[in-house]
């Protein structure tokens, strides 16, 4: 027990770890940030995680927590409720996000006024349970986020599968739309929701005028052939393994591991074996 | 039957070989359990409890949302095989409901609920095995699960049960001792020494109270050491695995672009 304690204390120092109730510094010379509170002129941690210091601001970032949104983030969400002129979206945040009817693209021209008829057929666009990709537009006074899908890249999701990982494992990348050469598209939502789907040709998405409401709000999957299906499930299994080992996802990492699995596996189901996953993680750390 | 068993023998040992103030072994597992935001398995000797925390998340019932703070919801289920006599308890059992509300009121002042307006924090406690000290295991487990979920709390909450056998106080009672001696459960926040919970199911002599109470508060800081070690150990493991794999790959991405 004592040895464990020593080890833990040493490693906690090297990473600047703390846990609730530990006093960090005096509040006279420092300001308190997220994850802290002030008690008796002391800044005290309120979550377990890493201490971060920016000039005079001390904050503690929890390792695993719910997604805390920022404006401009790309998120993947699921519709939970249809309300007057708005949808409620579950985006792994502290509260459901809001998608206003006025912040989605509607059929018949991108720019036009919302009519009463649009309001009546909201379930024609998004229904409860539908998945969508959107961007964080703004915040309400109570901290809930407002989303928008006013781009041809955003909108309803189909032809694929959702994987959920802790939000810390998705880092900010140049692009969160990733195309793997195995005919699979990935959308890495910053909220930890990841959409793995069949590759859609760029031409289908292009063109401002070419907004096809039928296609965008369609609920029917395209034809997905068997190799694509197994590629999708392979990518999904890889993400599951990376999540289990708490390894952050990047485009290069996913590509490398995909190639490695193709070389080493006999069947797609190999990825479900624990020892295969461990071999994969060992390969990742060896190449790193 | 119970009176035949010596609670404390002449050598100063209890029925399971412990000394008066000796605690049972504490085992903590903070591994991820299913889809829960935070989870903890804690064992005080033979009492095993699994706690899962979901949230803060949108309240499932509109009536549960509060505009200025989070709502805490505690649900407890006792496994039918957890006690000596196999017995199935219904969800609406009065004793269990009271137990749940005790846990809820213990944590309400500790969790910074004002940071999570209009949300709900769900705490699900699953009792796998019970051998006395059930409430302390539930509270300690809930503390750990809340911390792993990244929910802001003022401090740890460390709970311990204590009792008195004739004139000698005992700590961390087993089921056998709980049935035989007057006992109480104390939950403390070690940093400020504030007491978040104190319950007594039995009558206890007022002159014995203070002694047990002081001992329990002291034992709280012993439990804190165990819990802190578990939390820091988990944090450093996770951070290490994140760091070790990002650093080289992060550089790899940079090289590709340049």
PDB file of N, CA and C in Angstrom, chain B residues 199-243:
ATOM      1  N   UNK B 199     -26.240   9.328  11.011  1.00  0.00           N
ATOM      2  CA  UNK B 199     -27.499   8.612  11.234  1.00  0.00           C
ATOM      3  C   UNK B 199     -27.321   7.568  12.325  1.00  0.00           C
ATOM      4  N   UNK B 200     -28.407   7.363  13.025  1.00  0.00           N
ATOM      5  CA  UNK B 200     -28.435   6.311  14.030  1.00  0.00           C
ATOM      6  C   UNK B 200     -29.743   5.556  13.883  1.00  0.00           C
ATOM      7  N   UNK B 201     -29.663   4.255  13.695  1.00  0.00           N
ATOM      8  CA  UNK B 201     -30.874   3.441  13.650  1.00  0.00           C
ATOM      9  C   UNK B 201     -31.219   2.926  15.035  1.00  0.00           C
ATOM     10  N   UNK B 202     -30.207   2.912  15.895  1.00  0.00           N
ATOM     11  CA  UNK B 202     -30.410   2.359  17.240  1.00  0.00           C
ATOM     12  C   UNK B 202     -30.183   3.451  18.277  1.00  0.00           C
ATOM     13  N   UNK B 203     -30.559   3.145  19.505  1.00  0.00           N
ATOM     14  CA  UNK B 203     -30.336   4.112  20.586  1.00  0.00           C
ATOM     15  C   UNK B 203     -28.910   3.979  21.083  1.00  0.00           C
ATOM     16  N   UNK B 204     -28.304   5.114  21.333  1.00  0.00           N
ATOM     17  CA  UNK B 204     -26.912   5.117  21.759  1.00  0.00           C
ATOM     18  C   UNK B 204     -26.801   6.016  22.971  1.00  0.00           C
ATOM     19  N   UNK B 205     -26.031   5.579  23.956  1.00  0.00           N
ATOM     20  CA  UNK B 205     -25.924   6.379  25.173  1.00  0.00           C
ATOM     21  C   UNK B 205     -25.215   7.685  24.870  1.00  0.00           C
ATOM     22  N   UNK B 206     -25.741   8.771  25.403  1.00  0.00           N
ATOM     23  CA  UNK B 206     -25.242  10.100  25.027  1.00  0.00           C
ATOM     24  C   UNK B 206     -23.780  10.289  25.419  1.00  0.00           C
ATOM     25  N   UNK B 207     -23.372   9.604  26.496  1.00  0.00           N
ATOM     26  CA  UNK B 207     -21.986   9.780  26.928  1.00  0.00           C
ATOM     27  C   UNK B 207     -21.001   9.046  26.014  1.00  0.00           C
ATOM     28  N   UNK B 208     -21.499   8.028  25.310  1.00  0.00           N
ATOM     29  CA  UNK B 208     -20.624   7.286  24.405  1.00  0.00           C
ATOM     30  C   UNK B 208     -20.517   7.975  23.047  1.00  0.00           C
ATOM     31  N   UNK B 209     -21.503   8.823  22.787  1.00  0.00           N
ATOM     32  CA  UNK B 209     -21.628   9.390  21.452  1.00  0.00           C
ATOM     33  C   UNK B 209     -20.369  10.137  21.020  1.00  0.00           C
ATOM     34  N   UNK B 210     -19.903  11.020  21.893  1.00  0.00           N
ATOM     35  CA  UNK B 210     -18.808  11.894  21.491  1.00  0.00           C
ATOM     36  C   UNK B 210     -17.557  11.109  21.127  1.00  0.00           C
ATOM     37  N   UNK B 211     -17.289  10.070  21.907  1.00  0.00           N
ATOM     38  CA  UNK B 211     -16.087   9.270  21.684  1.00  0.00           C
ATOM     39  C   UNK B 211     -16.115   8.613  20.303  1.00  0.00           C
ATOM     40  N   UNK B 212     -17.256   7.969  20.015  1.00  0.00           N
ATOM     41  CA  UNK B 212     -17.381   7.296  18.720  1.00  0.00           C
ATOM     42  C   UNK B 212     -17.307   8.310  17.589  1.00  0.00           C
ATOM     43  N   UNK B 213     -17.973   9.426  17.801  1.00  0.00           N
ATOM     44  CA  UNK B 213     -18.026  10.457  16.777  1.00  0.00           C
ATOM     45  C   UNK B 213     -16.616  10.938  16.428  1.00  0.00           C
ATOM     46  N   UNK B 214     -15.819  11.203  17.450  1.00  0.00           N
ATOM     47  CA  UNK B 214     -14.436  11.659  17.198  1.00  0.00           C
ATOM     48  C   UNK B 214     -13.626  10.602  16.464  1.00  0.00           C
ATOM     49  N   UNK B 215     -13.807   9.358  16.887  1.00  0.00           N
ATOM     50  CA  UNK B 215     -13.091   8.261  16.226  1.00  0.00           C
ATOM     51  C   UNK B 215     -13.479   8.160  14.759  1.00  0.00           C
ATOM     52  N   UNK B 216     -14.775   8.299  14.495  1.00  0.00           N
ATOM     53  CA  UNK B 216     -15.274   8.166  13.126  1.00  0.00           C
ATOM     54  C   UNK B 216     -14.709   9.273  12.247  1.00  0.00           C
ATOM     55  N   UNK B 217     -14.643  10.493  12.787  1.00  0.00           N
ATOM     56  CA  UNK B 217     -14.097  11.611  12.013  1.00  0.00           C
ATOM     57  C   UNK B 217     -12.627  11.354  11.692  1.00  0.00           C
ATOM     58  N   UNK B 218     -11.932  10.787  12.674  1.00  0.00           N
ATOM     59  CA  UNK B 218     -10.513  10.467  12.461  1.00  0.00           C
ATOM     60  C   UNK B 218     -10.369   9.374  11.409  1.00  0.00           C
ATOM     61  N   UNK B 219     -11.239   8.355  11.491  1.00  0.00           N
ATOM     62  CA  UNK B 219     -11.181   7.257  10.526  1.00  0.00           C
ATOM     63  C   UNK B 219     -11.468   7.759   9.116  1.00  0.00           C
ATOM     64  N   UNK B 220     -12.275   8.838   9.026  1.00  0.00           N
ATOM     65  CA  UNK B 220     -12.582   9.414   7.726  1.00  0.00           C
ATOM     66  C   UNK B 220     -11.329   9.814   6.975  1.00  0.00           C
ATOM     67  N   UNK B 221     -10.348  10.381   7.694  1.00  0.00           N
ATOM     68  CA  UNK B 221      -9.138  10.814   6.995  1.00  0.00           C
ATOM     69  C   UNK B 221      -8.287   9.624   6.574  1.00  0.00           C
ATOM     70  N   UNK B 222      -8.436   8.490   7.257  1.00  0.00           N
ATOM     71  CA  UNK B 222      -7.731   7.280   6.827  1.00  0.00           C
ATOM     72  C   UNK B 222      -8.322   6.779   5.507  1.00  0.00           C
ATOM     73  N   UNK B 223      -9.663   6.809   5.450  1.00  0.00           N
ATOM     74  CA  UNK B 223     -10.324   6.371   4.220  1.00  0.00           C
ATOM     75  C   UNK B 223      -9.985   7.315   3.078  1.00  0.00           C
ATOM     76  N   UNK B 224      -9.859   8.600   3.403  1.00  0.00           N
ATOM     77  CA  UNK B 224      -9.524   9.595   2.376  1.00  0.00           C
ATOM     78  C   UNK B 224      -8.213   9.234   1.684  1.00  0.00           C
ATOM     79  N   UNK B 225      -7.229   8.767   2.459  1.00  0.00           N
ATOM     80  CA  UNK B 225      -5.933   8.413   1.875  1.00  0.00           C
ATOM     81  C   UNK B 225      -6.112   7.342   0.808  1.00  0.00           C
ATOM     82  N   UNK B 226      -6.916   6.328   1.133  1.00  0.00           N
ATOM     83  CA  UNK B 226      -7.169   5.241   0.177  1.00  0.00           C
ATOM     84  C   UNK B 226      -7.862   5.763  -1.074  1.00  0.00           C
ATOM     85  N   UNK B 227      -8.886   6.596  -0.858  1.00  0.00           N
ATOM     86  CA  UNK B 227      -9.668   7.063  -1.995  1.00  0.00           C
ATOM     87  C   UNK B 227      -8.836   7.980  -2.878  1.00  0.00           C
ATOM     88  N   UNK B 228      -8.037   8.849  -2.245  1.00  0.00           N
ATOM     89  CA  UNK B 228      -7.199   9.773  -3.007  1.00  0.00           C
ATOM     90  C   UNK B 228      -6.197   9.002  -3.849  1.00  0.00           C
ATOM     91  N   UNK B 229      -5.593   7.967  -3.253  1.00  0.00           N
ATOM     92  CA  UNK B 229      -4.609   7.170  -3.978  1.00  0.00           C
ATOM     93  C   UNK B 229      -5.256   6.539  -5.202  1.00  0.00           C
ATOM     94  N   UNK B 230      -6.495   6.045  -5.039  1.00  0.00           N
ATOM     95  CA  UNK B 230      -7.183   5.409  -6.165  1.00  0.00           C
ATOM     96  C   UNK B 230      -7.465   6.425  -7.261  1.00  0.00           C
ATOM     97  N   UNK B 231      -7.945   7.625  -6.865  1.00  0.00           N
ATOM     98  CA  UNK B 231      -8.301   8.640  -7.862  1.00  0.00           C
ATOM     99  C   UNK B 231      -7.055   9.130  -8.595  1.00  0.00           C
ATOM    100  N   UNK B 232      -5.991   9.407  -7.839  1.00  0.00           N
ATOM    101  CA  UNK B 232      -4.766   9.901  -8.485  1.00  0.00           C
ATOM    102  C   UNK B 232      -4.148   8.827  -9.375  1.00  0.00           C
ATOM    103  N   UNK B 233      -4.228   7.577  -8.905  1.00  0.00           N
ATOM    104  CA  UNK B 233      -3.701   6.489  -9.722  1.00  0.00           C
ATOM    105  C   UNK B 233      -4.423   6.387 -11.048  1.00  0.00           C
ATOM    106  N   UNK B 234      -5.735   6.479 -11.003  1.00  0.00           N
ATOM    107  CA  UNK B 234      -6.518   6.407 -12.236  1.00  0.00           C
ATOM    108  C   UNK B 234      -6.188   7.588 -13.136  1.00  0.00           C
ATOM    109  N   UNK B 235      -6.146   8.798 -12.555  1.00  0.00           N
ATOM    110  CA  UNK B 235      -5.881   9.998 -13.354  1.00  0.00           C
ATOM    111  C   UNK B 235      -4.542   9.869 -14.063  1.00  0.00           C
ATOM    112  N   UNK B 236      -3.494   9.446 -13.331  1.00  0.00           N
ATOM    113  CA  UNK B 236      -2.181   9.422 -13.961  1.00  0.00           C
ATOM    114  C   UNK B 236      -2.124   8.326 -15.028  1.00  0.00           C
ATOM    115  N   UNK B 237      -2.828   7.222 -14.811  1.00  0.00           N
ATOM    116  CA  UNK B 237      -2.848   6.174 -15.842  1.00  0.00           C
ATOM    117  C   UNK B 237      -3.468   6.696 -17.124  1.00  0.00           C
ATOM    118  N   UNK B 238      -4.602   7.370 -16.985  1.00  0.00           N
ATOM    119  CA  UNK B 238      -5.293   7.855 -18.183  1.00  0.00           C
ATOM    120  C   UNK B 238      -4.472   8.922 -18.889  1.00  0.00           C
ATOM    121  N   UNK B 239      -3.949   9.868 -18.110  1.00  0.00           N
ATOM    122  CA  UNK B 239      -3.171  10.950 -18.706  1.00  0.00           C
ATOM    123  C   UNK B 239      -1.941  10.386 -19.415  1.00  0.00           C
ATOM    124  N   UNK B 240      -1.327   9.379 -18.784  1.00  0.00           N
ATOM    125  CA  UNK B 240      -0.141   8.777 -19.382  1.00  0.00           C
ATOM    126  C   UNK B 240      -0.470   8.175 -20.740  1.00  0.00           C
ATOM    127  N   UNK B 241      -1.588   7.434 -20.814  1.00  0.00           N
ATOM    128  CA  UNK B 241      -1.908   6.780 -22.084  1.00  0.00           C
ATOM    129  C   UNK B 241      -2.285   7.803 -23.142  1.00  0.00           C
ATOM    130  N   UNK B 242      -2.903   8.905 -22.721  1.00  0.00           N
ATOM    131  CA  UNK B 242      -3.218   9.958 -23.691  1.00  0.00           C
ATOM    132  C   UNK B 242      -1.927  10.592 -24.184  1.00  0.00           C
ATOM    133  N   UNK B 243      -1.036  10.917 -23.243  1.00  0.00           N
ATOM    134  CA  UNK B 243       0.201  11.615 -23.603  1.00  0.00           C
ATOM    135  C   UNK B 243       1.127  10.760 -24.440  1.00  0.00           C
TER     136      UNK B 243
END
